[in-house]
Amino acid sequence: MPPKLVIFDCDGVLVDSETVANRVLVANLARHGLAITIEDAERNFVGGTLQTAFEDLKAMGADLPDSWGMDYRTELHGKLREGVEPIPGVIAVLDRLDALGVPYCVASNGSDEKMAITLGQTGLWERFEGRRFSAKTVGVAKPDPGLFLAAAKGMGVAPADCVVVEDSASGATAARRAEMPCLGYVPKGDGGALLAQGARLFTDMALLPDLLGFADA
């Protein structure tokens, strides 16, 4: 049965900001004595929180000051302001949902400030007015299910009637714990970590309406 609410992640699902974030992280860590690749960043830190990343990176040998999280956030936001694009095909998906009268929202581990930068460049900030849920505002972050549960409650929809669209294992874990089906967007085709959390994988946003059950609508 089609969902009564579609909950989108932000980075990597609505906007192509993960590429920028991973490049900034790799360059930043090189200055702090830790060499990692873009692939390492994608595998280990996409969908996580800065606090968790800070602790993990220290354990990996990075020489990070206590102010690292704030410093990195400032650096990242500066780069994001230089330009990000919506994920290919996602605007058409939102248009389709609007035409069908299907509600949707965004639930992100990123802050409202970060979403204002990324969504604001693409016209999506206004489109999600009143339908934005951030870990900072809600007070809980993925992989805890609380963020998705808060989004469902805020939109007046039962968790069982929601579908989550995610690109990270952290997000897929949160969806599983919230007992919400998860569609895992993996444009590069490497979604083993999401699959392990029960996500149904897809590689092209054009496929999403069909996967949501709106093929004939």
PDB file of C-alpha atoms in Angstrom, residues 57-194:
ATOM      1  CA  LEU A  57      38.684  10.140  14.317  1.00  0.00           C
ATOM      2  CA  LYS A  58      40.555  10.716  17.563  1.00  0.00           C
ATOM      3  CA  ALA A  59      40.623   6.937  18.045  1.00  0.00           C
ATOM      4  CA  MET A  60      42.014   6.597  14.507  1.00  0.00           C
ATOM      5  CA  GLY A  61      44.905   8.882  15.397  1.00  0.00           C
ATOM      6  CA  ALA A  62      43.777  12.316  14.238  1.00  0.00           C
ATOM      7  CA  ASP A  63      45.229  15.155  16.322  1.00  0.00           C
ATOM      8  CA  LEU A  64      42.001  17.104  16.757  1.00  0.00           C
ATOM      9  CA  PRO A  65      41.509  20.094  19.063  1.00  0.00           C
ATOM     10  CA  ASP A  66      38.419  20.282  21.254  1.00  0.00           C
ATOM     11  CA  SER A  67      37.089  22.963  18.898  1.00  0.00           C
ATOM     12  CA  TRP A  68      37.348  20.679  15.868  1.00  0.00           C
ATOM     13  CA  GLY A  69      33.606  20.129  15.432  1.00  0.00           C
ATOM     14  CA  MET A  70      32.862  23.854  15.313  1.00  0.00           C
ATOM     15  CA  ASP A  71      35.887  24.549  13.114  1.00  0.00           C
ATOM     16  CA  TYR A  72      34.962  21.816  10.650  1.00  0.00           C
ATOM     17  CA  ARG A  73      31.334  22.959  10.530  1.00  0.00           C
ATOM     18  CA  THR A  74      32.437  26.511   9.699  1.00  0.00           C
ATOM     19  CA  GLU A  75      34.757  25.249   6.952  1.00  0.00           C
ATOM     20  CA  LEU A  76      32.089  22.950   5.506  1.00  0.00           C
ATOM     21  CA  HIS A  77      29.372  25.581   5.488  1.00  0.00           C
ATOM     22  CA  GLY A  78      31.707  27.939   3.657  1.00  0.00           C
ATOM     23  CA  LYS A  79      32.267  25.363   0.928  1.00  0.00           C
ATOM     24  CA  LEU A  80      28.575  24.509   0.694  1.00  0.00           C
ATOM     25  CA  ARG A  81      27.750  28.171   0.163  1.00  0.00           C
ATOM     26  CA  GLU A  82      29.848  28.028  -3.001  1.00  0.00           C
ATOM     27  CA  GLY A  83      27.147  25.878  -4.566  1.00  0.00           C
ATOM     28  CA  VAL A  84      25.249  22.599  -4.347  1.00  0.00           C
ATOM     29  CA  GLU A  85      22.720  21.043  -6.695  1.00  0.00           C
ATOM     30  CA  PRO A  86      19.571  19.023  -6.056  1.00  0.00           C
ATOM     31  CA  ILE A  87      19.947  15.278  -6.522  1.00  0.00           C
ATOM     32  CA  PRO A  88      19.121  14.479 -10.179  1.00  0.00           C
ATOM     33  CA  GLY A  89      15.446  13.647 -10.544  1.00  0.00           C
ATOM     34  CA  VAL A  90      14.356  14.569  -7.012  1.00  0.00           C
ATOM     35  CA  ILE A  91      12.454  17.711  -8.046  1.00  0.00           C
ATOM     36  CA  ALA A  92      10.335  15.622 -10.414  1.00  0.00           C
ATOM     37  CA  VAL A  93       9.648  13.181  -7.572  1.00  0.00           C
ATOM     38  CA  LEU A  94       8.440  15.986  -5.314  1.00  0.00           C
ATOM     39  CA  ASP A  95       6.294  17.372  -8.132  1.00  0.00           C
ATOM     40  CA  ARG A  96       4.721  13.920  -8.531  1.00  0.00           C
ATOM     41  CA  LEU A  97       3.997  13.637  -4.809  1.00  0.00           C
ATOM     42  CA  ASP A  98       2.456  17.106  -4.816  1.00  0.00           C
ATOM     43  CA  ALA A  99       0.244  16.202  -7.768  1.00  0.00           C
ATOM     44  CA  LEU A 100      -0.904  13.072  -5.932  1.00  0.00           C
ATOM     45  CA  GLY A 101      -1.475  14.935  -2.689  1.00  0.00           C
ATOM     46  CA  VAL A 102       1.029  12.784  -0.794  1.00  0.00           C
ATOM     47  CA  PRO A 103       2.666  14.598   2.150  1.00  0.00           C
ATOM     48  CA  TYR A 104       6.431  14.574   2.556  1.00  0.00           C
ATOM     49  CA  CYS A 105       9.010  16.053   4.912  1.00  0.00           C
ATOM     50  CA  VAL A 106      12.756  16.091   5.561  1.00  0.00           C
ATOM     51  CA  ALA A 107      14.473  14.627   8.627  1.00  0.00           C
ATOM     52  CA  SER A 108      18.218  15.255   8.847  1.00  0.00           C
ATOM     53  CA  ASN A 109      21.096  14.819  11.256  1.00  0.00           C
ATOM     54  CA  GLY A 110      22.312  18.126   9.832  1.00  0.00           C
ATOM     55  CA  SER A 111      21.453  21.351  11.589  1.00  0.00           C
ATOM     56  CA  ASP A 112      18.776  23.802  10.482  1.00  0.00           C
ATOM     57  CA  GLU A 113      21.610  26.174   9.551  1.00  0.00           C
ATOM     58  CA  LYS A 114      23.126  23.596   7.228  1.00  0.00           C
ATOM     59  CA  MET A 115      19.761  22.789   5.639  1.00  0.00           C
ATOM     60  CA  ALA A 116      19.150  26.500   5.115  1.00  0.00           C
ATOM     61  CA  ILE A 117      22.406  26.670   3.150  1.00  0.00           C
ATOM     62  CA  THR A 118      21.877  23.557   1.033  1.00  0.00           C
ATOM     63  CA  LEU A 119      18.114  23.539   0.546  1.00  0.00           C
ATOM     64  CA  GLY A 120      18.126  27.319   0.228  1.00  0.00           C
ATOM     65  CA  GLN A 121      20.223  27.194  -2.931  1.00  0.00           C
ATOM     66  CA  THR A 122      17.810  24.853  -4.684  1.00  0.00           C
ATOM     67  CA  GLY A 123      14.403  26.302  -3.813  1.00  0.00           C
ATOM     68  CA  LEU A 124      13.739  23.368  -1.510  1.00  0.00           C
ATOM     69  CA  TRP A 125      13.973  25.365   1.731  1.00  0.00           C
ATOM     70  CA  GLU A 126      10.653  27.074   1.016  1.00  0.00           C
ATOM     71  CA  ARG A 127       9.172  23.881  -0.368  1.00  0.00           C
ATOM     72  CA  PHE A 128       9.747  22.126   2.952  1.00  0.00           C
ATOM     73  CA  GLU A 129       8.456  25.019   5.060  1.00  0.00           C
ATOM     74  CA  GLY A 130       6.880  23.583   8.209  1.00  0.00           C
ATOM     75  CA  ARG A 131       8.128  20.135   7.229  1.00  0.00           C
ATOM     76  CA  ARG A 132      11.779  20.271   8.322  1.00  0.00           C
ATOM     77  CA  PHE A 133      13.013  18.161  11.235  1.00  0.00           C
ATOM     78  CA  SER A 134      16.659  18.349  12.322  1.00  0.00           C
ATOM     79  CA  ALA A 135      18.488  16.342  14.960  1.00  0.00           C
ATOM     80  CA  LYS A 136      19.537  19.587  16.629  1.00  0.00           C
ATOM     81  CA  THR A 137      15.949  20.793  16.976  1.00  0.00           C
ATOM     82  CA  VAL A 138      14.404  17.452  17.903  1.00  0.00           C
ATOM     83  CA  GLY A 139      17.266  16.569  20.240  1.00  0.00           C
ATOM     84  CA  VAL A 140      17.980  13.089  18.907  1.00  0.00           C
ATOM     85  CA  ALA A 141      19.990  11.885  15.923  1.00  0.00           C
ATOM     86  CA  LYS A 142      20.041   8.841  13.677  1.00  0.00           C
ATOM     87  CA  PRO A 143      20.594   5.929  14.156  1.00  0.00           C
ATOM     88  CA  ASP A 144      18.197   6.554  17.040  1.00  0.00           C
ATOM     89  CA  PRO A 145      14.649   6.219  15.669  1.00  0.00           C
ATOM     90  CA  GLY A 146      13.459   9.288  17.577  1.00  0.00           C
ATOM     91  CA  LEU A 147      14.079  11.724  14.721  1.00  0.00           C
ATOM     92  CA  PHE A 148      11.850   9.790  12.309  1.00  0.00           C
ATOM     93  CA  LEU A 149       9.228   9.207  14.987  1.00  0.00           C
ATOM     94  CA  ALA A 150       9.192  12.938  15.758  1.00  0.00           C
ATOM     95  CA  ALA A 151       8.770  13.707  12.055  1.00  0.00           C
ATOM     96  CA  ALA A 152       5.845  11.301  11.766  1.00  0.00           C
ATOM     97  CA  LYS A 153       4.212  12.772  14.857  1.00  0.00           C
ATOM     98  CA  GLY A 154       4.798  16.314  13.637  1.00  0.00           C
ATOM     99  CA  MET A 155       3.136  15.468  10.337  1.00  0.00           C
ATOM    100  CA  GLY A 156       0.246  13.664  12.038  1.00  0.00           C
ATOM    101  CA  VAL A 157       0.928  10.282  10.450  1.00  0.00           C
ATOM    102  CA  ALA A 158       1.356   6.912  12.173  1.00  0.00           C
ATOM    103  CA  PRO A 159       4.878   5.420  11.827  1.00  0.00           C
ATOM    104  CA  ALA A 160       3.446   2.351  10.091  1.00  0.00           C
ATOM    105  CA  ASP A 161       2.122   4.595   7.305  1.00  0.00           C
ATOM    106  CA  CYS A 162       5.497   6.229   6.566  1.00  0.00           C
ATOM    107  CA  VAL A 163       8.311   5.370   4.168  1.00  0.00           C
ATOM    108  CA  VAL A 164      11.836   6.693   4.665  1.00  0.00           C
ATOM    109  CA  VAL A 165      14.205   7.560   1.795  1.00  0.00           C
ATOM    110  CA  GLU A 166      17.833   7.351   2.938  1.00  0.00           C
ATOM    111  CA  ASP A 167      21.367   7.047   1.631  1.00  0.00           C
ATOM    112  CA  SER A 168      23.221   6.001   4.794  1.00  0.00           C
ATOM    113  CA  ALA A 169      23.384   2.934   7.019  1.00  0.00           C
ATOM    114  CA  SER A 170      22.757   5.208   9.998  1.00  0.00           C
ATOM    115  CA  GLY A 171      19.500   6.415   8.471  1.00  0.00           C
ATOM    116  CA  ALA A 172      18.451   2.909   7.427  1.00  0.00           C
ATOM    117  CA  THR A 173      19.105   1.719  10.980  1.00  0.00           C
ATOM    118  CA  ALA A 174      16.936   4.513  12.372  1.00  0.00           C
ATOM    119  CA  ALA A 175      14.139   3.584   9.947  1.00  0.00           C
ATOM    120  CA  ARG A 176      14.316  -0.081  10.945  1.00  0.00           C
ATOM    121  CA  ARG A 177      14.190   0.824  14.628  1.00  0.00           C
ATOM    122  CA  ALA A 178      11.215   3.105  13.964  1.00  0.00           C
ATOM    123  CA  GLU A 179       9.551   0.192  12.126  1.00  0.00           C
ATOM    124  CA  MET A 180       9.307   2.227   8.943  1.00  0.00           C
ATOM    125  CA  PRO A 181      10.115   0.743   5.511  1.00  0.00           C
ATOM    126  CA  CYS A 182      13.271   2.254   4.043  1.00  0.00           C
ATOM    127  CA  LEU A 183      14.189   2.864   0.422  1.00  0.00           C
ATOM    128  CA  GLY A 184      17.960   3.183   0.110  1.00  0.00           C
ATOM    129  CA  TYR A 185      19.211   5.559  -2.587  1.00  0.00           C
ATOM    130  CA  VAL A 186      22.591   4.259  -3.786  1.00  0.00           C
ATOM    131  CA  PRO A 187      23.438   5.927  -7.128  1.00  0.00           C
ATOM    132  CA  LYS A 188      26.845   4.250  -7.172  1.00  0.00           C
ATOM    133  CA  GLY A 189      25.261   0.857  -6.574  1.00  0.00           C
ATOM    134  CA  ASP A 190      27.191   0.108  -3.366  1.00  0.00           C
ATOM    135  CA  GLY A 191      24.527  -0.278  -0.706  1.00  0.00           C
ATOM    136  CA  GLY A 192      25.533  -3.329   1.285  1.00  0.00           C
ATOM    137  CA  ALA A 193      25.415  -1.480   4.600  1.00  0.00           C
ATOM    138  CA  LEU A 194      21.888  -0.205   3.911  1.00  0.00           C
TER     139      LEU A 194
END
